[in-house]
Tab-separated table of C-alpha atoms in Angstrom:
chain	number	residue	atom	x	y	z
A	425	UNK	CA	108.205	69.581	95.243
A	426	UNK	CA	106.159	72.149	97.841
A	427	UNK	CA	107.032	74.269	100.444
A	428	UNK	CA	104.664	75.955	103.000
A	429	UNK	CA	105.394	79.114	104.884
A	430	UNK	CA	104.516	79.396	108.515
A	431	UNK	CA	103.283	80.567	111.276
A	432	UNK	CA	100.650	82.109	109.151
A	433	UNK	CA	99.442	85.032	107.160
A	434	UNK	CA	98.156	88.629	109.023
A	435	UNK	CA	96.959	91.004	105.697
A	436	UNK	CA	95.864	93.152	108.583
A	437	UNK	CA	99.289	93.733	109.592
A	438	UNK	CA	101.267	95.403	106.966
A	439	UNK	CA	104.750	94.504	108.317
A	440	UNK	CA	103.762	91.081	108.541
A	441	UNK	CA	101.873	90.920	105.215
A	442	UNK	CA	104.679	92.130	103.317
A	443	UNK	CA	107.298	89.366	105.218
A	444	UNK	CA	105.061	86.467	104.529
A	445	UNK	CA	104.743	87.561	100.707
A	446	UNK	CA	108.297	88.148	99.986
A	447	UNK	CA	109.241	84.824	101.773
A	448	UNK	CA	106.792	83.682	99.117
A	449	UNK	CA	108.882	85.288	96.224
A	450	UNK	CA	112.242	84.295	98.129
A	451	UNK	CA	110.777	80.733	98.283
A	452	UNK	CA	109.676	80.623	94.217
A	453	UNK	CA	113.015	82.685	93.239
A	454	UNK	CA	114.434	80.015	93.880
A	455	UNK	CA	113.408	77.736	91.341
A	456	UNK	CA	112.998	74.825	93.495
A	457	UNK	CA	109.681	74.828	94.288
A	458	UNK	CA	106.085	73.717	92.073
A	459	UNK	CA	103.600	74.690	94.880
A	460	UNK	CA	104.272	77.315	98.066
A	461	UNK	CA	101.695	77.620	100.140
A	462	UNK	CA	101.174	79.995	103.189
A	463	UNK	CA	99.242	79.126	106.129
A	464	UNK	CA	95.996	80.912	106.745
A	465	UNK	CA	94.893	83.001	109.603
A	466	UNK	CA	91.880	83.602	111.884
A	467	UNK	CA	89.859	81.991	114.459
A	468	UNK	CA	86.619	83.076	113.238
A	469	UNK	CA	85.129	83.357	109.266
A	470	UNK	CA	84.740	87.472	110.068
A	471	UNK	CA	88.638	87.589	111.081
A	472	UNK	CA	90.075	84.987	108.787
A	473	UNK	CA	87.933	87.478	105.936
A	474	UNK	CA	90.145	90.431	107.622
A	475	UNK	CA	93.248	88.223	107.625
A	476	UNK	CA	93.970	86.883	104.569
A	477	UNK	CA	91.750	88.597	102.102
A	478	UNK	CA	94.076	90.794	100.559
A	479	UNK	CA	96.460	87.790	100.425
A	480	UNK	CA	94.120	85.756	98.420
A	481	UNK	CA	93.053	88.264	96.069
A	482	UNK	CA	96.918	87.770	94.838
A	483	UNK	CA	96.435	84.620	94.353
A	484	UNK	CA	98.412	82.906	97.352
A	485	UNK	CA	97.514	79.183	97.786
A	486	UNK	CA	96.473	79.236	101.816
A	487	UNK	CA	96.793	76.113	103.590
A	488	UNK	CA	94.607	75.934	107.407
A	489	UNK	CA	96.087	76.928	110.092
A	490	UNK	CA	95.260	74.301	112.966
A	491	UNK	CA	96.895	75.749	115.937
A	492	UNK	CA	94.234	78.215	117.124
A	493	UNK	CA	95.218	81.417	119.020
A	494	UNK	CA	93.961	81.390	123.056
A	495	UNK	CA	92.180	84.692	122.491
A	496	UNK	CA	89.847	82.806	119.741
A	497	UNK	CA	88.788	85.703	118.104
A	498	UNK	CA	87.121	87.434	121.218
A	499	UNK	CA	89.097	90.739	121.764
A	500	UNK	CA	87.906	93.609	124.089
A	501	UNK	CA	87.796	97.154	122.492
A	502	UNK	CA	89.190	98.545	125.678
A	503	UNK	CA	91.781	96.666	126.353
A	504	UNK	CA	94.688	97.586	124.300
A	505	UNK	CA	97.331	98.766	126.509
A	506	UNK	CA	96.034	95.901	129.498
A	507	UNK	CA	94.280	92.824	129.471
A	508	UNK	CA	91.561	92.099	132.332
A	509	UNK	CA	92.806	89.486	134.418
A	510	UNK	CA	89.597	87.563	133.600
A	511	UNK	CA	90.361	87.559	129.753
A	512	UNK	CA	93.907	86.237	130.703
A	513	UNK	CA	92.462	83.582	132.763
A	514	UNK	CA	90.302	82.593	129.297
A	515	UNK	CA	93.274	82.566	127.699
A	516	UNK	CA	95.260	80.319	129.905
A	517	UNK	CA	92.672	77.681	129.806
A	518	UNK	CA	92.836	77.823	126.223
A	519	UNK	CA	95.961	77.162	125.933
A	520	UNK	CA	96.030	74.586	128.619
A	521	UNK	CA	94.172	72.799	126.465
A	522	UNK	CA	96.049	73.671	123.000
A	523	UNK	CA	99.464	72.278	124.141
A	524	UNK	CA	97.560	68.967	125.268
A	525	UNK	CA	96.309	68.560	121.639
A	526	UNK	CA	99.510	69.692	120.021
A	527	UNK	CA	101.864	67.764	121.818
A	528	UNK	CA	99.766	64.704	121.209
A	529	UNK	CA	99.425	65.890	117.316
A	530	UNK	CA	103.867	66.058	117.078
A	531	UNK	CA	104.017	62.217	118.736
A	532	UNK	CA	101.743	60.918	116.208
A	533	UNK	CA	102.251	63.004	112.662
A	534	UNK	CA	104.091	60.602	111.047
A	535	UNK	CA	100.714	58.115	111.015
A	536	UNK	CA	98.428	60.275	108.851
A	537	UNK	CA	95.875	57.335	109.856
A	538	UNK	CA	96.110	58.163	113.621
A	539	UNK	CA	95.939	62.130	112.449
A	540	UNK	CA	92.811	61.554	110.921
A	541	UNK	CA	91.016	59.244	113.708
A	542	UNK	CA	92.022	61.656	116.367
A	543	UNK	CA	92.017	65.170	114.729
A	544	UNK	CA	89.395	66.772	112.353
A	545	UNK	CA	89.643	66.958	108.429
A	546	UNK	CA	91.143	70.383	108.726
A	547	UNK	CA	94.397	69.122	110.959
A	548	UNK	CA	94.505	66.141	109.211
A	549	UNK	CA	94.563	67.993	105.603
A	550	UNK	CA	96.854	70.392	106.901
A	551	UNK	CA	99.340	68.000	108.498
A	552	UNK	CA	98.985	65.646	105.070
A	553	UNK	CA	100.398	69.016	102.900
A	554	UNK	CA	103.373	69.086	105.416
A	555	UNK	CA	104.171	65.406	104.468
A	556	UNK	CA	104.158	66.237	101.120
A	557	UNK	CA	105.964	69.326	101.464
A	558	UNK	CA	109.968	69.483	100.994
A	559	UNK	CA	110.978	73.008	102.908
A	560	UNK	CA	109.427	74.709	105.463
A	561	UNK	CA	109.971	78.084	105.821
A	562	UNK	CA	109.321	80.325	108.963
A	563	UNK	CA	108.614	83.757	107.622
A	564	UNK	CA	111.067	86.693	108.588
A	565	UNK	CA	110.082	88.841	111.513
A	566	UNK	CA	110.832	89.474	115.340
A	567	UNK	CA	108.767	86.744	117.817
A	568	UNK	CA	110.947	85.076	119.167
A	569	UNK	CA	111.574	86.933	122.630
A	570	UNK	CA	110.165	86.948	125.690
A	571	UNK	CA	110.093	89.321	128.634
A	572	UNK	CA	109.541	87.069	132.012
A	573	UNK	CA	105.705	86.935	131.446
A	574	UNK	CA	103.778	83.937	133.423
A	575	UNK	CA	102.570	83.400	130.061
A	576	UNK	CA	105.991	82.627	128.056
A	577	UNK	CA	106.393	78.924	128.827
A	578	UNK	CA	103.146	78.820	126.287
A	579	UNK	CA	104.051	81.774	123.936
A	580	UNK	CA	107.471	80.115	122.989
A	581	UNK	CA	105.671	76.669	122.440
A	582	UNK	CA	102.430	78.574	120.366
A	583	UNK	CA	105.473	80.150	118.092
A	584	UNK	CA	107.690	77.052	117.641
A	585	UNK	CA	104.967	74.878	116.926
A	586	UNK	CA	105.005	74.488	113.387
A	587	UNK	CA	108.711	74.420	113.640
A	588	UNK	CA	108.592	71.295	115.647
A	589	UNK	CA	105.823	69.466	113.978
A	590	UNK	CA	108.181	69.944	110.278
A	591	UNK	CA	111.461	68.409	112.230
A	592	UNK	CA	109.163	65.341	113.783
A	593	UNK	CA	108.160	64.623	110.012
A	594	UNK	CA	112.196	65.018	109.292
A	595	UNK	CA	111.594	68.459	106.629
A	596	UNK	CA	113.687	70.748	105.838
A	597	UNK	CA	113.351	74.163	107.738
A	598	UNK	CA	114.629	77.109	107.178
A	599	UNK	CA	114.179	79.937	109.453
A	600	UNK	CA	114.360	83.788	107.182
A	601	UNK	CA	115.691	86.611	109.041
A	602	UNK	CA	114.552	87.108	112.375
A	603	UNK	CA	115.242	89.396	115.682
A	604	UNK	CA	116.108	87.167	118.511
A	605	UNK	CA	115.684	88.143	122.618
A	606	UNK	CA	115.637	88.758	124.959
A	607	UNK	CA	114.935	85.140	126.001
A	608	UNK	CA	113.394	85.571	129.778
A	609	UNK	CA	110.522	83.210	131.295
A	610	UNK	CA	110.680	79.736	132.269
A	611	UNK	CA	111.815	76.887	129.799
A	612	UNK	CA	112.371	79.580	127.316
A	613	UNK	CA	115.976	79.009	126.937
A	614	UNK	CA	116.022	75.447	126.911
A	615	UNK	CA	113.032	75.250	124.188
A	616	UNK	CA	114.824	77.961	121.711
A	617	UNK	CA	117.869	75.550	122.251
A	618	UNK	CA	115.894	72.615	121.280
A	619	UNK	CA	114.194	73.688	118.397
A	620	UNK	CA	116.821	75.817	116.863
A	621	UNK	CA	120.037	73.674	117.288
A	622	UNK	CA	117.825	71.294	114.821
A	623	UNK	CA	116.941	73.423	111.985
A	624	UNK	CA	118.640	73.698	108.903
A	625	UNK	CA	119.163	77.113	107.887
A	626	UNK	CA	118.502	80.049	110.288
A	627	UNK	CA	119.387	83.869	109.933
A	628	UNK	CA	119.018	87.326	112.251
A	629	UNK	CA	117.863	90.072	110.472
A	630	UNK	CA	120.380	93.032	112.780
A	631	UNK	CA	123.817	92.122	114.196
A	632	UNK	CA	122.230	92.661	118.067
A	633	UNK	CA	119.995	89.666	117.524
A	634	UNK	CA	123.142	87.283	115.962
A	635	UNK	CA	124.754	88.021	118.837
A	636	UNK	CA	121.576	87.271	121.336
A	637	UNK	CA	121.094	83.851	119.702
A	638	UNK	CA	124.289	82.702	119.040
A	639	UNK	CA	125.370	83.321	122.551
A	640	UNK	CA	122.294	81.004	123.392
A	641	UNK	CA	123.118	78.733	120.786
A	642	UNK	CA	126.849	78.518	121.259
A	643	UNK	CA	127.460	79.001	117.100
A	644	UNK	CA	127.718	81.574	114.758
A	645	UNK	CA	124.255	82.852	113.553
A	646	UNK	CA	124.325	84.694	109.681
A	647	UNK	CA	123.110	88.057	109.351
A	648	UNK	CA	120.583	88.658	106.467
A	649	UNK	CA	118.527	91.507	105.334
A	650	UNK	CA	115.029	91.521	106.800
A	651	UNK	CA	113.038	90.172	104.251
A	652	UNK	CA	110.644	93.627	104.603
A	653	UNK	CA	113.575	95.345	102.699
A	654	UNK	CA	112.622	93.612	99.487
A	655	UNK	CA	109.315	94.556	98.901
A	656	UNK	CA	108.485	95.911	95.673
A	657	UNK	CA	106.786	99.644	96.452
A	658	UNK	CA	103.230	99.752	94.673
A	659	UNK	CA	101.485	101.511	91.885
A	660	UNK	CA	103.280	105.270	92.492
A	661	UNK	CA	99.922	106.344	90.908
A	662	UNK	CA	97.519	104.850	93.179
A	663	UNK	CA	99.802	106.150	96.136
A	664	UNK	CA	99.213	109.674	94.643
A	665	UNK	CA	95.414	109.074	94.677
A	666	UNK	CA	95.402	108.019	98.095
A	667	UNK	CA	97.084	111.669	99.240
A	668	UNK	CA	94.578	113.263	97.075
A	669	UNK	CA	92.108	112.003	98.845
A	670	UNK	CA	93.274	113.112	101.661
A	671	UNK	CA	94.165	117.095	100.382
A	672	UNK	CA	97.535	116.003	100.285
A	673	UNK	CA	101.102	116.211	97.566
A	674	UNK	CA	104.542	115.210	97.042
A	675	UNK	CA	104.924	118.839	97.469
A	676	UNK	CA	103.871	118.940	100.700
A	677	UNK	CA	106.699	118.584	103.306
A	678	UNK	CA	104.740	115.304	104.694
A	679	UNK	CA	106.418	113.847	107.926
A	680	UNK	CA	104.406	110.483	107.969
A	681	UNK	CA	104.002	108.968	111.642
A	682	UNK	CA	103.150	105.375	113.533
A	683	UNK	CA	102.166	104.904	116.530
A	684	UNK	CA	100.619	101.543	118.080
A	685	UNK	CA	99.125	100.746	121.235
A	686	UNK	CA	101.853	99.008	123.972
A	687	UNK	CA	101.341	97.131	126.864
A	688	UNK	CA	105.228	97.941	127.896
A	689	UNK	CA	105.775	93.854	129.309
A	690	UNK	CA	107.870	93.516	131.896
A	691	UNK	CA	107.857	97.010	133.272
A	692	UNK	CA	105.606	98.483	136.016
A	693	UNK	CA	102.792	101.309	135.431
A	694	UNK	CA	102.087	100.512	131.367
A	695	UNK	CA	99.303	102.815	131.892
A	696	UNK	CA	101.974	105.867	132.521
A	697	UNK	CA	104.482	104.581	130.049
A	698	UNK	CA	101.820	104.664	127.324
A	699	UNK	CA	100.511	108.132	128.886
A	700	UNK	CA	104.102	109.273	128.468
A	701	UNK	CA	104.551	107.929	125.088
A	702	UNK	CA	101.478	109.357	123.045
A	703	UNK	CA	101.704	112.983	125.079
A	704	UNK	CA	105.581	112.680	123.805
A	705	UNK	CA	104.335	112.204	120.369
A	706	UNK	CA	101.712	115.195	120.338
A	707	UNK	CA	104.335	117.730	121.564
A	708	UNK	CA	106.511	116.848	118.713
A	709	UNK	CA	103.618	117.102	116.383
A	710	UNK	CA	103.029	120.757	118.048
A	711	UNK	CA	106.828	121.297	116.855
A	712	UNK	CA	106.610	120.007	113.661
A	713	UNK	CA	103.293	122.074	113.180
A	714	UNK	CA	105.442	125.052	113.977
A	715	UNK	CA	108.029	124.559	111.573
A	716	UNK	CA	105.715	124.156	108.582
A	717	UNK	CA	105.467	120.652	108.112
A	718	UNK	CA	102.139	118.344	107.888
A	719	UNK	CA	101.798	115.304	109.375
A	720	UNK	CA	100.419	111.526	108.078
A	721	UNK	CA	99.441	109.271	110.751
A	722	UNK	CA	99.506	105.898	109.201
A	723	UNK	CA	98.092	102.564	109.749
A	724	UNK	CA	100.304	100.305	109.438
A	725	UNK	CA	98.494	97.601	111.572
A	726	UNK	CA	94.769	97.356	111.903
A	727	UNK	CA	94.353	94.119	114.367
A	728	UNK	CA	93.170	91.531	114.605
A	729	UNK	CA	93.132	92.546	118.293
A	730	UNK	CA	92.837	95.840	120.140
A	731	UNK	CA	96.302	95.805	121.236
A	732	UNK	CA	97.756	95.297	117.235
A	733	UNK	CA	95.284	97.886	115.919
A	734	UNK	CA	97.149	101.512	115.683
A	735	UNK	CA	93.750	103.013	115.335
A	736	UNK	CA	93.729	102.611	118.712
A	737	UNK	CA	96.194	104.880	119.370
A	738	UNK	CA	95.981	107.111	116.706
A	739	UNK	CA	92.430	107.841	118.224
A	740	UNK	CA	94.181	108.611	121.738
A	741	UNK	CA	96.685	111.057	120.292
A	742	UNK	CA	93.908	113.215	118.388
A	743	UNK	CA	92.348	113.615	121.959
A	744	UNK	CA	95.479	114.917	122.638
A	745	UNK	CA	95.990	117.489	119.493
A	746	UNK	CA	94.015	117.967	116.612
A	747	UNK	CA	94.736	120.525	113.806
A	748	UNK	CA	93.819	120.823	110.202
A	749	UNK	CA	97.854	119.931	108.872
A	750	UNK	CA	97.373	116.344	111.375
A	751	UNK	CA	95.803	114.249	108.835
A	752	UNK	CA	94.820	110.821	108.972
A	753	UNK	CA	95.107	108.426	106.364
A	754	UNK	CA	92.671	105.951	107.579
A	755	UNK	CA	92.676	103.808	105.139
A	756	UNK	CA	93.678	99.338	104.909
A	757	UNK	CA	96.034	99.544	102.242
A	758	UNK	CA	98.303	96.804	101.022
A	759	UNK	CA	101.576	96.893	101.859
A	760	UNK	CA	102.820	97.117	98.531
A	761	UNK	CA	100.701	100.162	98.243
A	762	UNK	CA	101.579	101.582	101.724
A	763	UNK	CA	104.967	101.743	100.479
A	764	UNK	CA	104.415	103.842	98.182
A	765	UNK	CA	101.877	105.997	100.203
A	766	UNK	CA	105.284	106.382	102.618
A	767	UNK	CA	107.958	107.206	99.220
A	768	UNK	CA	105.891	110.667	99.104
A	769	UNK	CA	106.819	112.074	101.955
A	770	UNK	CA	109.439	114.376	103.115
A	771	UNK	CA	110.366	112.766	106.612
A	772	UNK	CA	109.100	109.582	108.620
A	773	UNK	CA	108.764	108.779	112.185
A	774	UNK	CA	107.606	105.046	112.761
A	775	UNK	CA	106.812	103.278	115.754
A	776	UNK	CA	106.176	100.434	113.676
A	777	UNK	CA	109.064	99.146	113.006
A	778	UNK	CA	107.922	97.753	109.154
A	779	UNK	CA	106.993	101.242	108.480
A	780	UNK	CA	110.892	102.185	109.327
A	781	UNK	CA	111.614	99.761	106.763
A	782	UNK	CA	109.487	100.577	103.702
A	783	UNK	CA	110.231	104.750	104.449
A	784	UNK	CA	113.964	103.344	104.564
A	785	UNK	CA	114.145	101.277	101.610
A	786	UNK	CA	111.822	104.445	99.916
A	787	UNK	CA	115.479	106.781	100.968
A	788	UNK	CA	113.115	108.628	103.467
A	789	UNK	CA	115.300	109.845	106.730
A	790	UNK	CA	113.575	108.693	109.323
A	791	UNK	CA	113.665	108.198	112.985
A	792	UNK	CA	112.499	104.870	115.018
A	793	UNK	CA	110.547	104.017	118.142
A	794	UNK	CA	112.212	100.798	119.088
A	795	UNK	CA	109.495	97.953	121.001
A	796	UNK	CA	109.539	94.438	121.432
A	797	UNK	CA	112.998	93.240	121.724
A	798	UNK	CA	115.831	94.221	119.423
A	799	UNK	CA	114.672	94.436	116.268
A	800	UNK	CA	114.849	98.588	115.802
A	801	UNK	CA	117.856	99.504	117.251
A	802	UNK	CA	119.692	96.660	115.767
A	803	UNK	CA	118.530	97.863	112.125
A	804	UNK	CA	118.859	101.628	112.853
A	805	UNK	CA	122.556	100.477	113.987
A	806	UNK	CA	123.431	98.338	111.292
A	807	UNK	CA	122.657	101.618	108.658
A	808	UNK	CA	124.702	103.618	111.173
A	809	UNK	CA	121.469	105.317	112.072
A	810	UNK	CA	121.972	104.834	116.046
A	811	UNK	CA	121.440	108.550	116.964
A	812	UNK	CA	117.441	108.263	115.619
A	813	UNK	CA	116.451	105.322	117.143
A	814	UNK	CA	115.045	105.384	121.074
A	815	UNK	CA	112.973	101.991	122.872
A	816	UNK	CA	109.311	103.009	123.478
A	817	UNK	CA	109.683	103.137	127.081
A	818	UNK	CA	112.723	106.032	127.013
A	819	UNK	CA	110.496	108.251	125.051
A	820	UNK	CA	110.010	112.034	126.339
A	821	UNK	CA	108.813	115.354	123.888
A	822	UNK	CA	112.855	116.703	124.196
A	823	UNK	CA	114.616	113.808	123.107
A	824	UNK	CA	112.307	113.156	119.996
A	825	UNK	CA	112.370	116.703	118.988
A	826	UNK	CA	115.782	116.940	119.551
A	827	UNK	CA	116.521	113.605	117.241
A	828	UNK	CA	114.082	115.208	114.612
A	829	UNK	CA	115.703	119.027	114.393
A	830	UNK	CA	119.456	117.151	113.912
A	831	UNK	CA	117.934	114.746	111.570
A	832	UNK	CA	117.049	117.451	109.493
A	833	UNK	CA	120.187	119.247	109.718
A	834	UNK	CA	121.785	115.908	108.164
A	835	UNK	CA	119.135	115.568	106.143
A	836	UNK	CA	121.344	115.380	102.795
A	837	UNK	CA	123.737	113.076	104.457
A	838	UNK	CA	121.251	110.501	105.728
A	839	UNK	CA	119.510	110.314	102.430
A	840	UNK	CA	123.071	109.556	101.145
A	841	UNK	CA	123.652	107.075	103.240
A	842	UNK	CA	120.761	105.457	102.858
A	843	UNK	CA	120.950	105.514	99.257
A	844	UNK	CA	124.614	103.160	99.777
A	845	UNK	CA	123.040	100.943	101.749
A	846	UNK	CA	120.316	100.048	99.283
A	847	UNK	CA	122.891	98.582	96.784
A	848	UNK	CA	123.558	95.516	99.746
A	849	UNK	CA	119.518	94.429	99.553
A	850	UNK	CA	120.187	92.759	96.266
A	851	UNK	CA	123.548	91.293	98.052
A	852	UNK	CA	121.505	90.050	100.698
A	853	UNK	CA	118.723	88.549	98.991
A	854	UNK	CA	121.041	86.483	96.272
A	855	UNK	CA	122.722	84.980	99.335
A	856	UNK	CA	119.603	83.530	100.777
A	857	UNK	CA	118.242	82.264	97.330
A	858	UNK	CA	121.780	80.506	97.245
A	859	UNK	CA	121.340	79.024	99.899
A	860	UNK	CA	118.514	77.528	100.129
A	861	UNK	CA	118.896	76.098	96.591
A	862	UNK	CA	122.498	74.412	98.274
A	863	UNK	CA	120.519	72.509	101.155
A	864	UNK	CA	119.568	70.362	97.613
């Protein structure tokens, strides 16, 4: 029997790449499975080449992905912390016109002879693999939230989609370790309910999240690992070649950063918030400068849009401070190999909240800059790390050099703790693999 992962593969996005590929592993592990196949990504040949390259070179089996996203593969350069209004109008039309064909695709799966007069080969190929499948598996990660946007009736829809076509052809879904809320918009409630009190297995990936859906839910929701916290780190010896590249050693007291572009939803003046954010980040790097350290900014995610790509703001905080010990490793690097890359250094700072997780899981002390719902400070909490994580939109140059200075004064202890905490990965990951293989 098959399985297929969803909502698709994003090789362009580190975090993401590596939760797709270990819900690949999870899904093998355990021994129920022939075929798993992930679902590919990319509107246009150029970005589905960006998307899932690195994913097929492998040797993942990629199913097409059917449900386009409204953007289409058009993204403005300039418009990563706010979209024009003109773009969002695009957009909206898009979708309009996505949930129409959708909806209509869910009332008449089960007929792959009505699929295939109304949809073209590629829907009609993809939807036949999800009849033959046995398990589908939503990949770990944090999407399911939303912040009051006009747009959220759609976005909960676009990210359940795949969930709800599996449960109209009566599969088996199981739904890996996620960060839930908040839940804010209209319908959002009531569709979460809908799709979720029907699945078969589901799991939060931090305690805050458990407690976010289950009070939704009305049940108990399990608390698992995230599934980025079982990645395998890379070739130690291609890391090393990567900071030679770059004039850089394991002897170097390396503090690697992330940073990503944020359009701060829900809140008033992104613009400032952003302003305040990046200028936050150069004075620390001014400190760290001072105390003898170097520093690694990292890209953890390059796209596919301007508003995913941290080049983006990597770029605006060198127009901020520049100095020969601020190096850039500007490089697309698995994220196998990125982990590695992030077990050299000395000290990590990560907006990005997968890049918390492989310099974590690497026993690197490290402090978070929590965005997009829950998913950082319920991880930082749940490793007793509270007092180094902060949301994006608290951020000033005090409180981060503050955090950093005590971090390093508990150094030794946070590395210890850190180092207990690894021993519960394997815990968590045997309990998934169980069960799953129990649902049969």
């Amino acid at each position: 029997m098959n399985a297929i992962i969803v909502p698709g593969v994003t090789d362009l996005n580190k975090g993401d790449q590596a939760l797709v590929w270990e819900s690949w592993r999870l899904a093998k592990d355990t021994g129920l499975y022939n075929e798993v196949y992930i679902l590919d990504a990319g509107d246009s040949k150029e970005e589905r080449e960006l998307l899932c390259r690195q994913s097929e070179e492998h040797g993942f089996k990629l199913l097409d992905n059917i449900l386009k996203h409204p953007r289409r593969a058009r993204h403005k350069s300039g418009e990563h912390i706010k979209e024009s209004k003109l773009e969002l109008l695009k957009q909206i039309k898009n979708a309009g016109m996505d949930f129409k064909n959708t909806r209509y695709l869910i009332r008449i799966c089960n007929d792959l002879d009505k699929v295939k007069k109304a949809f073209d080969d590629k829907t009609f190929q993809t939807v036949k693999q999800f009849h033959n499948a046995k398990t589908i598996f939503v990949k770990g990660g944090g999407f399911i939230h939303a912040y009051g946007e006009k747009t959220a009736p759609y976005l909960m829809w676009y990210f359940l989609f795949y969930v709800r076509l599996a449960k109209a052809l009566n599969k088996k879904v199981v739904f890996f370790p996620n960060s839930y809320g908040p839940f804010i918009g209209l319908t959002v409630k009531n569709q979460v309910r809908s799709v979720f009190n029907k699945l078969d297995l589901v799991y939060a990936r931090e305690n805050v999240s458990s407690k976010s859906l289950g009070e939704l839910l009305g049940k108990n929701i399990p608390v698992e690992m995230d599934l980025g916290f079982f990645l395998e780190k890379g070739s130690q010896e291609e890391a090393l070649k990567v900071l030679q590249k770059y004039n850089l050693s394991k002897e170097d007291k390396i503090v690697g950063v992330t940073i990503r572009p944020w359009r701060f939803p829900g809140l008033s003046n992104p613009e400032g918030l952003y302003r305040k954010y990046i200028d936050s980040v150069a004075e620390l790097a001014k400190h760290l400068l001072s105390k003898g350290y170097k520093m690694a900014l990292c890209n953890q995610s390059l796209g596919p849009n301007s508003h995913e790509d941290d080049r983006n703001a990597i770029k605006d905080l060198l127009e901020k401070i520049q100095d020969p010990n601020i190096i850039w490793i500007n490089e697309n690097l698995s994220c196998d190999l990125l982990k590695a890359v992030y077990s050299s250094f000395y000290f990590f700072i990560g907006t990005r909240f997968h890049s918390i997780i492989f310099s974590l899981t690497s026993l690197v002390p490290s402090i978070a800059i929590g965005y997009g719902g829950n998913k950082a400070l319920g991880i930082m909490r749940d490793f007793s790390l509270d007092d180094y994580v902060v949301q994006i939109q608290d951020v000033h140059p005090d409180l981060l050099i503050n955090m950093f200075d005590k971090a390093i004064t508990k150094y030794d202890a946070i590395k210890s703790q850190l180092e207990k905490s690894m021993g519960l990965v394997t815990e968590s990951r045997n309990r998934l693999i169980k069960d799953i293989q129990s649902l049969y």
